[in-house]
Amino acid sequence: MAYRHDAQNDPSNTEIIAQTKAAMLPDELLLSVAGLFKVIGDPTRTRIVLALNKRELCVSDLSTVLDMTKSAVSHQLSTLKQNKIVKSRREGVNIFYSLDDQHITDIIELALTHMKHK
C-alpha cells in the first residue's frame, strides 16, 4: 500500500516532495530506460529474448523455434542489437546471437519471477 500524505501545509510535505524530485532520473537516463522497455515490450522481440535467455542461437534456429521467416527474425535481431539487448558472434558462415550481458538476463529473469508471483 502506498503512503499518502494529504496535509498540504505540513512542512514535511515540502521535504518529501524535494527528496522525491531529487531522486528522479535525469531525462536522458529516463528516456533510455523507457526505450529499453519499449524495445523489449514488442511481443516478437520478447519471444526472441526469451529464446536467447537459455542459449545462443543462429537466425535459422530462431526462425524455426519461433515459426518466423529468417528475414523477420533478422530484422528484429537488428533492432535488439542496436539497443544493446543482444550481441552476435560469427562461427564460420553462421552468426550466433545471445543476450548482451548479465544485466539483460537479470531483467528477463526478474520479469518472469514477477509475472509468476501470486
Short mmCIF file of C-alpha atoms in Angstrom, two decimals:
data_model
loop_
_atom_site.label_atom_id
_atom_site.label_comp_id
_atom_site.label_asym_id
_atom_site.label_seq_id
_atom_site.Cartn_x
_atom_site.Cartn_y
_atom_site.Cartn_z
CA MET A 1 0.00 0.00 0.00
CA ALA A 2 1.36 3.42 -0.95
CA TYR A 3 1.92 6.09 1.65
CA ARG A 4 -0.37 9.06 1.16
CA HIS A 5 0.41 12.42 2.71
CA ASP A 6 -2.53 14.83 2.43
CA ALA A 7 -1.53 17.73 4.64
CA GLN A 8 -0.76 20.50 2.14
CA ASN A 9 0.69 22.95 4.63
CA ASP A 10 2.76 20.38 6.52
CA PRO A 11 6.48 21.29 6.23
CA SER A 12 7.35 17.61 5.92
CA ASN A 13 5.28 17.52 2.72
CA THR A 14 7.68 20.02 1.15
CA GLU A 15 10.60 17.87 2.28
CA ILE A 16 9.02 14.70 0.86
CA ILE A 17 8.44 16.41 -2.48
CA ALA A 18 12.00 17.80 -2.56
CA GLN A 19 13.50 14.39 -1.73
CA THR A 20 11.36 12.65 -4.33
CA LYS A 21 12.25 15.20 -7.02
CA ALA A 22 15.95 14.86 -6.19
CA ALA A 23 15.70 11.09 -6.61
CA MET A 24 14.14 11.33 -10.08
CA LEU A 25 16.23 10.21 -13.05
CA PRO A 26 17.73 12.78 -15.43
CA ASP A 27 15.67 12.98 -18.64
CA GLU A 28 18.35 11.30 -20.78
CA LEU A 29 18.55 8.27 -18.48
CA LEU A 30 14.77 8.14 -18.12
CA LEU A 31 14.38 8.04 -21.91
CA SER A 32 16.99 5.28 -22.17
CA VAL A 33 15.21 3.12 -19.59
CA ALA A 34 11.84 3.73 -21.25
CA GLY A 35 13.41 2.89 -24.62
CA LEU A 36 14.74 -0.41 -23.30
CA PHE A 37 11.28 -1.44 -22.13
CA LYS A 38 9.72 -0.23 -25.38
CA VAL A 39 12.08 -2.43 -27.42
CA ILE A 40 11.60 -5.47 -25.20
CA GLY A 41 7.87 -4.71 -25.00
CA ASP A 42 7.26 -5.84 -28.58
CA PRO A 43 5.87 -9.42 -28.36
CA THR A 44 8.05 -10.72 -31.20
CA ARG A 45 11.20 -9.29 -29.68
CA THR A 46 10.17 -10.60 -26.26
CA ARG A 47 9.89 -14.09 -27.76
CA ILE A 48 13.38 -13.76 -29.25
CA VAL A 49 14.82 -12.53 -25.94
CA LEU A 50 13.16 -15.38 -24.06
CA ALA A 51 14.56 -17.91 -26.55
CA LEU A 52 18.03 -16.41 -26.18
CA ASN A 53 17.72 -16.35 -22.40
CA LYS A 54 18.50 -20.08 -22.37
CA ARG A 55 21.23 -20.31 -25.05
CA GLU A 56 22.72 -18.62 -28.04
CA LEU A 57 21.08 -19.41 -31.35
CA CYS A 58 21.61 -18.61 -35.01
CA VAL A 59 18.96 -16.92 -37.16
CA SER A 60 17.98 -20.22 -38.77
CA ASP A 61 17.38 -21.89 -35.39
CA LEU A 62 15.49 -18.86 -34.09
CA SER A 63 13.27 -18.79 -37.15
CA THR A 64 12.42 -22.47 -36.63
CA VAL A 65 11.81 -22.10 -32.89
CA LEU A 66 9.61 -19.02 -33.37
CA ASP A 67 7.97 -20.16 -36.62
CA MET A 68 9.02 -16.95 -38.37
CA THR A 69 10.89 -16.18 -41.56
CA LYS A 70 14.64 -15.66 -41.34
CA SER A 71 14.13 -12.16 -42.71
CA ALA A 72 11.65 -11.26 -39.95
CA VAL A 73 13.94 -12.67 -37.26
CA SER A 74 16.95 -10.82 -38.71
CA HIS A 75 15.01 -7.55 -38.72
CA GLN A 76 14.05 -7.94 -35.05
CA LEU A 77 17.58 -9.02 -34.10
CA SER A 78 18.91 -5.86 -35.73
CA THR A 79 16.67 -3.73 -33.51
CA LEU A 80 17.69 -5.72 -30.43
CA LYS A 81 21.36 -5.40 -31.32
CA GLN A 82 21.11 -1.63 -31.90
CA ASN A 83 19.67 -1.33 -28.41
CA LYS A 84 22.40 -3.48 -26.83
CA ILE A 85 19.99 -6.22 -25.83
CA VAL A 86 21.64 -8.92 -27.94
CA LYS A 87 25.15 -9.43 -29.27
CA SER A 88 26.45 -11.63 -32.05
CA ARG A 89 29.47 -13.74 -32.85
CA ARG A 90 30.47 -15.34 -36.12
CA GLU A 91 31.39 -19.01 -36.36
CA GLY A 92 32.15 -19.94 -39.95
CA VAL A 93 29.15 -18.96 -42.05
CA ASN A 94 26.80 -18.79 -39.06
CA ILE A 95 26.17 -15.82 -36.81
CA PHE A 96 25.10 -16.75 -33.30
CA TYR A 97 23.10 -14.39 -31.11
CA SER A 98 22.94 -14.22 -27.33
CA LEU A 99 21.80 -11.72 -24.72
CA ASP A 100 24.24 -8.84 -24.50
CA ASP A 101 25.19 -9.22 -20.84
CA GLN A 102 24.14 -10.47 -17.45
CA HIS A 103 22.03 -7.35 -16.86
CA ILE A 104 19.67 -8.30 -19.67
CA THR A 105 19.46 -11.85 -18.34
CA ASP A 106 18.70 -10.46 -14.86
CA ILE A 107 15.96 -8.17 -16.22
CA ILE A 108 14.31 -11.08 -18.04
CA GLU A 109 14.58 -13.42 -15.05
CA LEU A 110 13.20 -10.75 -12.71
CA ALA A 111 10.30 -10.02 -15.08
CA LEU A 112 9.48 -13.74 -15.27
CA THR A 113 9.63 -14.05 -11.48
CA HIS A 114 7.36 -11.03 -11.13
CA MET A 115 4.80 -12.37 -13.61
CA LYS A 116 4.73 -15.81 -11.94
CA HIS A 117 4.38 -14.32 -8.45
CA LYS A 118 1.00 -14.81 -6.81
#
